Coordinates of C-alpha atoms in Angstrom, one line a residue:
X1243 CA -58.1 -52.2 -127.9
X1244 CA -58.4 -49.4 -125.5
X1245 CA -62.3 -48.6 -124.7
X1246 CA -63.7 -45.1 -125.6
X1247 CA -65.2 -43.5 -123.1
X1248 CA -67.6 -40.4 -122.0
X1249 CA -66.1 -37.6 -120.4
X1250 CA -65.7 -37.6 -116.4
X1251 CA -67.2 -34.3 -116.8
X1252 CA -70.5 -35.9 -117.7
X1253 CA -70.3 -38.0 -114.4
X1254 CA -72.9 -36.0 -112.2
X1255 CA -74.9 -34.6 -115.2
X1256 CA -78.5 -35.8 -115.9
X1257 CA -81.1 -34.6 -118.3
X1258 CA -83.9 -37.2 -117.7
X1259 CA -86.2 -34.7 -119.5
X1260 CA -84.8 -37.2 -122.6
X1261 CA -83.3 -39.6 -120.4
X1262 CA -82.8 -43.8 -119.9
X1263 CA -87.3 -44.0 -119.2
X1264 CA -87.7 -42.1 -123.1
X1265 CA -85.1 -44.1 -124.2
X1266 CA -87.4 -47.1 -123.1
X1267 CA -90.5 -45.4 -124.5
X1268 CA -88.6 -45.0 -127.7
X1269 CA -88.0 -48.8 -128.0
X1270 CA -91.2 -49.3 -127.4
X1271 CA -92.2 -47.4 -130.4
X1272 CA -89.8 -49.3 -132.8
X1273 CA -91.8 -52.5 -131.3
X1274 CA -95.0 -51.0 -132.5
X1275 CA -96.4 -49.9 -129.2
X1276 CA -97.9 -46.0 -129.3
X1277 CA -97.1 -44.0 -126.3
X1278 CA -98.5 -41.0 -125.2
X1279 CA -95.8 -38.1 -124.4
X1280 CA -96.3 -36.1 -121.5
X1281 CA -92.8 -35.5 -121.1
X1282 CA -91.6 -32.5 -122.9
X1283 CA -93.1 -29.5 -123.5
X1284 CA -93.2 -29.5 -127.0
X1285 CA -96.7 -27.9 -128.5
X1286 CA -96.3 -28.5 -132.1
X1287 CA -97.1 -32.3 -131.6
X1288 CA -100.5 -31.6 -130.1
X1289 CA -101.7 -29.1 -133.2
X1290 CA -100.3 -26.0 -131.3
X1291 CA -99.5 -24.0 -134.7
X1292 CA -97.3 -20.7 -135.1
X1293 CA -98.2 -17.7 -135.7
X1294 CA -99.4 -17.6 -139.6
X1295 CA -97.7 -13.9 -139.7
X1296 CA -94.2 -15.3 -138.5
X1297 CA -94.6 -18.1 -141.0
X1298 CA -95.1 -15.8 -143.7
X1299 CA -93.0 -13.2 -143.0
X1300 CA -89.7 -16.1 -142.4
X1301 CA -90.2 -17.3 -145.9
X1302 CA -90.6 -14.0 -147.1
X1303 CA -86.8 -13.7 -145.7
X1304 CA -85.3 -16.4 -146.2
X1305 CA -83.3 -15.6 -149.3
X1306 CA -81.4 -12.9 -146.7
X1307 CA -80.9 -15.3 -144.4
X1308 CA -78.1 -17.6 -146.1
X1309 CA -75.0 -16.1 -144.6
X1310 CA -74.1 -15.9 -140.7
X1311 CA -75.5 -12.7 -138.8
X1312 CA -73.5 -10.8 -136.4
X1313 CA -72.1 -13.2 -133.0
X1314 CA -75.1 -11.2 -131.1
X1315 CA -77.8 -12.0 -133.3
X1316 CA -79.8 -9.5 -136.5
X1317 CA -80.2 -5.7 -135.2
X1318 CA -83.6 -5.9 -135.9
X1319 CA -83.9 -9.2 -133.8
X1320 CA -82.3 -7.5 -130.5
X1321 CA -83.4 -4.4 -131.4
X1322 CA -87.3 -5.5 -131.0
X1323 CA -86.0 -7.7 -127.7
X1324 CA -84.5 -4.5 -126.3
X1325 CA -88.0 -2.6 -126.5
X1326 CA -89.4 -5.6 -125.0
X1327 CA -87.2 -5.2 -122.0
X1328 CA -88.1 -1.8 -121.7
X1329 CA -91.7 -2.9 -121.9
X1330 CA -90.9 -5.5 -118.5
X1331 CA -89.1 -1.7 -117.2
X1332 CA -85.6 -3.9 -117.0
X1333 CA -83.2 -0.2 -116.9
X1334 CA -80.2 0.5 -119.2
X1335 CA -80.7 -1.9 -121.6
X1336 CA -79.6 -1.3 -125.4
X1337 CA -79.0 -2.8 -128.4
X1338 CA -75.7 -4.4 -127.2
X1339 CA -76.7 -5.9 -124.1
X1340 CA -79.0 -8.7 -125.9
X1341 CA -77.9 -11.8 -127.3
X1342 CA -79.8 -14.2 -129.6
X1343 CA -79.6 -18.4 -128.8
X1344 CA -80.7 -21.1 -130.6
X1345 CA -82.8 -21.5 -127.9
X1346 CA -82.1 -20.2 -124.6
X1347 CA -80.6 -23.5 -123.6
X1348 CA -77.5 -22.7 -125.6
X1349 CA -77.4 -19.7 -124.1
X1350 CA -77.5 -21.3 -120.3
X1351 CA -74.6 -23.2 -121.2
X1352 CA -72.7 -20.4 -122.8
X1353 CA -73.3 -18.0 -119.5
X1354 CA -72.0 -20.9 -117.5
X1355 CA -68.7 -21.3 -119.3
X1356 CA -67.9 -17.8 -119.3
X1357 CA -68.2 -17.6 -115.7
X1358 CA -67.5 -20.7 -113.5
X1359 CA -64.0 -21.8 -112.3
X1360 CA -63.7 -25.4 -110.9
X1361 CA -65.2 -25.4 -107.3
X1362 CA -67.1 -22.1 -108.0
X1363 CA -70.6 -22.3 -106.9
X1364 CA -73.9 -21.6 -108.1
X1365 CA -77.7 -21.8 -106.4
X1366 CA -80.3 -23.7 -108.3
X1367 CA -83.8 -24.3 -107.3
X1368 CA -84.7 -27.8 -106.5
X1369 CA -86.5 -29.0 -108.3
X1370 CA -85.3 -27.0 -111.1
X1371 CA -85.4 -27.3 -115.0
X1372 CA -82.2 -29.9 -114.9
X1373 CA -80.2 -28.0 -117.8
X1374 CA -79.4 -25.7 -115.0
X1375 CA -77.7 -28.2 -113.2
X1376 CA -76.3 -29.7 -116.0
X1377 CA -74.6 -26.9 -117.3
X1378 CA -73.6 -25.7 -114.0
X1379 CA -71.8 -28.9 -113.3
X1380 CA -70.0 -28.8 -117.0
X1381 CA -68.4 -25.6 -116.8
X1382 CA -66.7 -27.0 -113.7
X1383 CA -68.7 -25.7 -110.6
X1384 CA -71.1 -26.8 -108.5
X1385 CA -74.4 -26.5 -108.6
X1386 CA -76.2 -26.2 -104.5
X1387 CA -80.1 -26.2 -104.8
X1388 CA -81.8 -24.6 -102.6
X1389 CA -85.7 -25.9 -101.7
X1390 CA -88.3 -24.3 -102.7
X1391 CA -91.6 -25.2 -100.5
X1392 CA -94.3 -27.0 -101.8
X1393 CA -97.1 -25.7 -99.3
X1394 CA -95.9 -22.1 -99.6
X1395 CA -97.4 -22.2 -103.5
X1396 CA -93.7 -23.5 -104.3
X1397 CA -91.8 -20.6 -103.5
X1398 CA -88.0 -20.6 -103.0
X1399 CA -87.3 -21.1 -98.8
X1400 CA -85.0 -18.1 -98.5
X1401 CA -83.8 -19.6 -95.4
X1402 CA -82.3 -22.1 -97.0
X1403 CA -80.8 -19.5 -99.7
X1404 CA -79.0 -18.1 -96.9
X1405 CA -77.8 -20.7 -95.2
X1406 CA -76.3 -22.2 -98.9
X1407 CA -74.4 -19.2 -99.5
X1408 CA -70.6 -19.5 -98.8
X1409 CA -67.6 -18.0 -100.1
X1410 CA -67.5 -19.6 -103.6
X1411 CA -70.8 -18.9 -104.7
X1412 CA -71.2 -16.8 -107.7
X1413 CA -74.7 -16.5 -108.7
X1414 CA -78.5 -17.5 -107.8
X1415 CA -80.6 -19.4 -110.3
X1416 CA -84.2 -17.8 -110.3
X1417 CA -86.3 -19.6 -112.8
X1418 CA -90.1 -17.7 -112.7
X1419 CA -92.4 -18.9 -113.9
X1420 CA -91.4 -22.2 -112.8
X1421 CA -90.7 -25.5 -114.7
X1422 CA -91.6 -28.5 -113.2
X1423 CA -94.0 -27.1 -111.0
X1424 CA -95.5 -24.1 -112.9
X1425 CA -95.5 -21.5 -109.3
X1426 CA -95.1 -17.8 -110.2
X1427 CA -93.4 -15.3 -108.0
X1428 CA -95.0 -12.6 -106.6
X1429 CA -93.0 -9.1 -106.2
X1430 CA -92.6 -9.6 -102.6
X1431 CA -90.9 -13.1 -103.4
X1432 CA -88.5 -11.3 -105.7
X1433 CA -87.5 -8.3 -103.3
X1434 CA -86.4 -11.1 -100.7
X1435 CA -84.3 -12.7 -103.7
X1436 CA -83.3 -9.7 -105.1
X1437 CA -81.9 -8.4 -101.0
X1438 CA -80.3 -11.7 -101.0
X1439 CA -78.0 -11.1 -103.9
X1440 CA -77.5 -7.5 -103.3
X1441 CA -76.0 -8.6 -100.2
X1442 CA -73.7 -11.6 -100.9
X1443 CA -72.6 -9.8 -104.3
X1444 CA -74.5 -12.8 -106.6
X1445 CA -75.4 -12.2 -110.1
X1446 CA -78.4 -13.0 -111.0
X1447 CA -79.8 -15.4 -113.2
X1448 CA -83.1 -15.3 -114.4
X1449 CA -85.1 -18.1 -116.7
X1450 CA -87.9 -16.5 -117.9
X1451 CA -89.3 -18.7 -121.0
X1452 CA -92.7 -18.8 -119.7
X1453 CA -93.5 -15.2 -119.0
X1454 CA -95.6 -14.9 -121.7
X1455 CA -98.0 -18.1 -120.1
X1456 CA -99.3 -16.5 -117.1
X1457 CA -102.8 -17.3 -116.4
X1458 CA -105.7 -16.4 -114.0
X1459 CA -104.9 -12.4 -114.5
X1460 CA -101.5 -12.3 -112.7
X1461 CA -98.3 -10.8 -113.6
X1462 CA -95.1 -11.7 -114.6
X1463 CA -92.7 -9.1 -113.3
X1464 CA -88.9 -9.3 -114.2
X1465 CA -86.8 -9.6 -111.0
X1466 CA -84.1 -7.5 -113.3
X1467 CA -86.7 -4.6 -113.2
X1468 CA -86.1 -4.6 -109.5
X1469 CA -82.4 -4.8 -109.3
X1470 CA -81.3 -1.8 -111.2
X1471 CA -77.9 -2.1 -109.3
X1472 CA -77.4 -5.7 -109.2
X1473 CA -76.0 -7.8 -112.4
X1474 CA -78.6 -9.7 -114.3
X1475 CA -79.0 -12.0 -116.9
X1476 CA -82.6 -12.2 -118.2
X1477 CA -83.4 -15.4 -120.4
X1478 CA -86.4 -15.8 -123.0
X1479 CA -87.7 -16.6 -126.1
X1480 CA -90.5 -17.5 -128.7
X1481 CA -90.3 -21.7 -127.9
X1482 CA -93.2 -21.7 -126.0
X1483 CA -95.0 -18.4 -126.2
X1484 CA -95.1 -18.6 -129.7
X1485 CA -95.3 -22.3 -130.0
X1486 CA -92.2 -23.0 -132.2
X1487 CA -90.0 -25.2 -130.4
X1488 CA -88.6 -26.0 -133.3
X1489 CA -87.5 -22.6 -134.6
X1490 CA -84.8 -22.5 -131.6
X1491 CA -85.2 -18.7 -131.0
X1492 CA -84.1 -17.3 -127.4
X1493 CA -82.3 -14.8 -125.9
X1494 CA -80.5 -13.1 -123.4
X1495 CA -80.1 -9.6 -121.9
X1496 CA -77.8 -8.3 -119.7
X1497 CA -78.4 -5.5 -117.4
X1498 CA -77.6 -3.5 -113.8
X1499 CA -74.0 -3.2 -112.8
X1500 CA -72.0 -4.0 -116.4
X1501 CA -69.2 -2.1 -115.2
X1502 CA -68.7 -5.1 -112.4
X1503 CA -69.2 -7.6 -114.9
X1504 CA -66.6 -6.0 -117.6
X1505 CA -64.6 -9.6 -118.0
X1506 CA -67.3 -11.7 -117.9
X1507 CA -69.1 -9.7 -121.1
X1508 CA -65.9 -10.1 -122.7
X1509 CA -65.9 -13.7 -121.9
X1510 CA -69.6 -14.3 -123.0
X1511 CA -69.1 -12.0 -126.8
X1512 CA -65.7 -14.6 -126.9
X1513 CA -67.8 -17.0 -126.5
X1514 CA -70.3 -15.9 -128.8
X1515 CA -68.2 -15.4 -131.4
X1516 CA -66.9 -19.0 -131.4
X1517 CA -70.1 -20.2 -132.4
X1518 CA -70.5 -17.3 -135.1
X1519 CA -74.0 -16.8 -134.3
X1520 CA -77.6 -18.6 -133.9
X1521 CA -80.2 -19.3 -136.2
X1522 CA -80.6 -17.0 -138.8
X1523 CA -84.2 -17.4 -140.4
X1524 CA -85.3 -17.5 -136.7
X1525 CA -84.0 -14.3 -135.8
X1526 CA -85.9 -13.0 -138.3
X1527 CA -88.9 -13.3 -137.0
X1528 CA -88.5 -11.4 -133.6
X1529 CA -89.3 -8.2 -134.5
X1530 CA -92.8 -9.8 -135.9
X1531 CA -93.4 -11.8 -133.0
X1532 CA -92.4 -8.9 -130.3
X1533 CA -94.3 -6.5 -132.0
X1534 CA -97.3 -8.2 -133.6
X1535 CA -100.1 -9.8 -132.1
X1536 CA -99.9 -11.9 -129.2
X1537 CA -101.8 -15.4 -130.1
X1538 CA -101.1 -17.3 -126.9
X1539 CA -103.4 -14.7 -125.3
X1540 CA -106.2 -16.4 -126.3
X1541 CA -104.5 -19.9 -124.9
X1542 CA -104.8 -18.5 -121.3
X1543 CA -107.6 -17.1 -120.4
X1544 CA -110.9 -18.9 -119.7
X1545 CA -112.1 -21.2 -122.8
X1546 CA -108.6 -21.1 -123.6
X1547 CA -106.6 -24.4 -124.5
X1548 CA -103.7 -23.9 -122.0
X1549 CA -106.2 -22.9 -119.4
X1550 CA -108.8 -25.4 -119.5
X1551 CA -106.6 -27.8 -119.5
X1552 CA -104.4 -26.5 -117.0
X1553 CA -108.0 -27.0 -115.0
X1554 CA -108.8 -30.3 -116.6
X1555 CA -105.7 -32.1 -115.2
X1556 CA -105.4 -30.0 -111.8
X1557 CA -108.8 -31.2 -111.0
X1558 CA -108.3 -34.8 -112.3
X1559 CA -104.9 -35.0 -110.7
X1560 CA -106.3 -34.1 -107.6
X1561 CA -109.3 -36.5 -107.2
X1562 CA -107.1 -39.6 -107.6
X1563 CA -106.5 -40.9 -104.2
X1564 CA -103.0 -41.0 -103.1
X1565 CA -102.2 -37.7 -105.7
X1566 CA -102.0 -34.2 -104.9
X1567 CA -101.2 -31.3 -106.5
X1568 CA -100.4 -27.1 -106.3
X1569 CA -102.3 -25.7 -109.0
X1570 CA -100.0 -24.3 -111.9
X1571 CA -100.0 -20.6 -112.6
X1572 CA -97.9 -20.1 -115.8
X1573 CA -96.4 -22.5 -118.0
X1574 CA -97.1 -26.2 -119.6
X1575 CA -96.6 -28.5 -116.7
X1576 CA -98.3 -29.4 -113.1
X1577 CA -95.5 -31.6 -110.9
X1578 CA -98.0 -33.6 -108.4
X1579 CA -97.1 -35.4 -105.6
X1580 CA -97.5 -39.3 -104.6
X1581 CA -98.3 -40.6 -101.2
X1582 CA -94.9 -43.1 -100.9
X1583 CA -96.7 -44.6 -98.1
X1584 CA -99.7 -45.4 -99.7
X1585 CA -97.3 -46.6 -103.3
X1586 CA -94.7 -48.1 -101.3
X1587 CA -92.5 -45.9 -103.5
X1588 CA -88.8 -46.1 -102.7
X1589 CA -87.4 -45.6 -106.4
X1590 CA -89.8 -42.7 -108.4
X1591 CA -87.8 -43.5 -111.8
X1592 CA -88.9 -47.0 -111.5
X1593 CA -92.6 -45.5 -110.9
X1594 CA -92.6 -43.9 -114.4
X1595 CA -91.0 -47.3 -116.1
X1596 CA -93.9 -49.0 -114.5
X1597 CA -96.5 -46.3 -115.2
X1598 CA -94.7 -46.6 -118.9
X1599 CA -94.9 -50.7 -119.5
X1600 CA -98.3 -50.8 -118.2
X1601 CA -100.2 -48.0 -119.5
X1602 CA -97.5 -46.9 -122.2
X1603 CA -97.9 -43.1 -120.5
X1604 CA -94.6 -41.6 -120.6
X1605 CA -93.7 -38.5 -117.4
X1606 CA -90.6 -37.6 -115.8
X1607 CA -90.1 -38.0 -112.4
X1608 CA -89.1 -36.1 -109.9
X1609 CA -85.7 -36.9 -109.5
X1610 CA -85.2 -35.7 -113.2
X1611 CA -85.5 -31.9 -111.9
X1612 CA -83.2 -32.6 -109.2
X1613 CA -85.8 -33.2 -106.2
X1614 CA -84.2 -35.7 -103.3
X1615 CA -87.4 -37.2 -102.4
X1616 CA -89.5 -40.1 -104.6
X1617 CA -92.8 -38.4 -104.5
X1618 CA -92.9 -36.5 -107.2
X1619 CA -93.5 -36.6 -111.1
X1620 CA -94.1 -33.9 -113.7
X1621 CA -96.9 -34.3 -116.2
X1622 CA -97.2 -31.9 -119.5
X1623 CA -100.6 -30.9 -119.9
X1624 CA -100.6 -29.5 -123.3
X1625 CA -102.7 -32.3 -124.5
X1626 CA -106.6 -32.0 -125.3
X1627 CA -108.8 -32.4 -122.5
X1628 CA -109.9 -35.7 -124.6
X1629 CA -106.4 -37.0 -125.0
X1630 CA -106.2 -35.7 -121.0
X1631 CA -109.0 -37.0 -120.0
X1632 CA -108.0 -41.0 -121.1
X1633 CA -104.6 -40.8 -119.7
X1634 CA -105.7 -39.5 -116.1
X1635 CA -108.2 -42.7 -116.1
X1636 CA -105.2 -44.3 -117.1
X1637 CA -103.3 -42.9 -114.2
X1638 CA -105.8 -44.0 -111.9
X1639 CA -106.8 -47.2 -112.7
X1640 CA -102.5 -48.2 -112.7
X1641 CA -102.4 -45.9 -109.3
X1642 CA -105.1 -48.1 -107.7
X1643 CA -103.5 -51.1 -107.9
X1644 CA -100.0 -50.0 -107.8
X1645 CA -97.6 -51.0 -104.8
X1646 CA -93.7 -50.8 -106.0
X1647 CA -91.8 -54.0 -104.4

């Protein structure tokens, strides 16, 4: 009989976030081993707890939330999004410019497919968060990444932004704050992106799931709130600011020139409508989260959980000889790098199967956010310092002996 097989469309995609090392770690598991995951950034798992006000107030609505809401999501939901875009100062925005996602990775995937033809292309960071790429690749373009620079506090290199435009490229990927490496742009980093798609006609695409994370007194500014003339798409959601992964609440809004962007919107609401809408019970909860009180706050400031052990594992990453690391300045994640001279590294995957069987710590490396070069690997630090503290001596003691053949 004929074999079944995947899609060629799936040829060059990759999501090793929950790729072929977790499927390892998971068999592990089933053989009784107990592996710590410092893969995902998933905060429920290590007693981050929602909001008891959105818990509340989501069973209190639940009976209304049996039947589908409208393709775009509740009113109230974009409604309370929409005042929180004015609150960022993104221009023009109203009530139909926001979507809701179950997550905004649906909502990735959906922008994609409204846009792309085969050969079109789009620029992605490198290393980047890989459903970018992914998506990118399935709707039939081609994803170029362009570098951004480890020593300049991992900024994009917009010389290499300009040399990567050609005439098929559509849009430019901005993802800020950064996943894997956690780097936050500054305004003067955004006016050089934001001149670099006014110029070349790009839209702009803009993940912003961990602006609510920022630490050390900085500030997340919305690259959309200084492009009032060029198109935008602004991602977020309540995943990871209000620790409920789970819930699968994001959203999108869509602002500068719509006029420009006319077939595309009707593209996206076509698309939209396919899926008759996202979560309901989630999108129920916007308006208390947007508007109520803010509990990651007390996450990131000093004597916060996010921020001492954003510190913890900076430091501890840093004193291990061979590792060395930017310190993160938003976000869940740190993305250090290996000395491949010192490792003999030639293959970083097979670094995190080895780092896996021996010390049954499971990171993703590098290559899994689409960076060329072996020497990197991401590490979630949403952990306690305790549970931290173990698996860096764990790290150590395998990186001391470590030499990959």
């Amino acid at each position: 009989m004929r074999e079944i097989k995947k899609s060629a469309k799936l040829d060059n995609v990759l999501y090793d976030v929950r790729g072929p090392v977790v499927e390892e770690a998971e068999r592990m598991e089933a053989a009784g081993a107990r592996v710590l995951k410092l893969n995902i950034g998933n905060p429920a798992p290590f007693d981050f707890r929602a909001p008891e006000e959105m818990v509340f107030d989501m069973s209190r609505q639940l009976v209304d939330c049996e039947g589908y809401s409208s393709a775009k999501g509740l009113f109230s939901a974009r409604k309370a999004i929409m005042q929180y875009a004015q609150l960022k100062h993104i221009q023009g925005v109203d009530v139909d410019d926001v979507y809701t996602g179950n997550g905004v990775s649906e909502l990735i995937n959906l922008s994609m497919l409204a846009l792309l033809d085969n050969g079109d292309e789009v620029l992605v960071p490198s290393p980047d968060y890989p459903l970018w790429t992914a998506c990118v690749t399935l709707a039939g373009g081609t994803p170029v990444h362009y570098v951004c620079d480890e020593q300049a506090e991992w900024y994009p290199d917009m010389d290499d932004i300009r040399k990567k435009v050609t005439s098929r490229t559509k849009a430019l990927v901005i993802i800020n704050p950064n996943n894997p490496t956690g780097s936050l742009y500054p305004r003067e980093v955004l006016q050089e992106l934001v001149d670099i798609a006014r110029e070349h006609n790009l839209i702009i695409f803009s993940d912003e799931i961990y602006d609510r994370i920022v630490m050390d007194g900085l500030e997340h500014v919305s690259i959309a709130s200084m492009a009032p003339d060029v198109f935008c798409v602004t991602f977020s959601g309540l995943s990871k600011s209000h620790m409920v992964a789970g819930y699968r609440i994001g959203w999108m809004v869509l602002s500068g020139d719509k006029a420009r962007a006319h077939d595309y919107i009707l593209g996206v609401n076509m698309l939209c409508n396919m899926r008759m809408c996202s979560n309901v019970p989630a999108q129920s909860i916007v308006q208390t989260a947007l508007g109520g009180h803010q509990s990651v706050q007390g996450y990131i400031v000093p004597g916060g959980r996010v921020y001492e052990q954003r510190e913890y594992v900076y430091n501890a990453l840093n004193d291990i000889p061979g590792v060395t690391a930017v310190k993160p300045k938003a976000g869940f994640y740190i993305f250090p790098k290996l000395d491949v001279k010192k490792f003999n590294i030639t293959d970083d995957e097979k670094f995190t199967l080895d780092l896996l069987h021996e010390k049954r710590l499971l990171v993703v490396h590098g290559g899994g956010f689409n960076w060329k070069k072996p020497d990197h690997f991401r590490v979630v630090y949403l952990p306690r310092i305790e549970v931290l503290g173990e698996a860096m001596r764990d790290l150590g003691d395998f990186l001391s002996r470590y030499r990959q053949a």
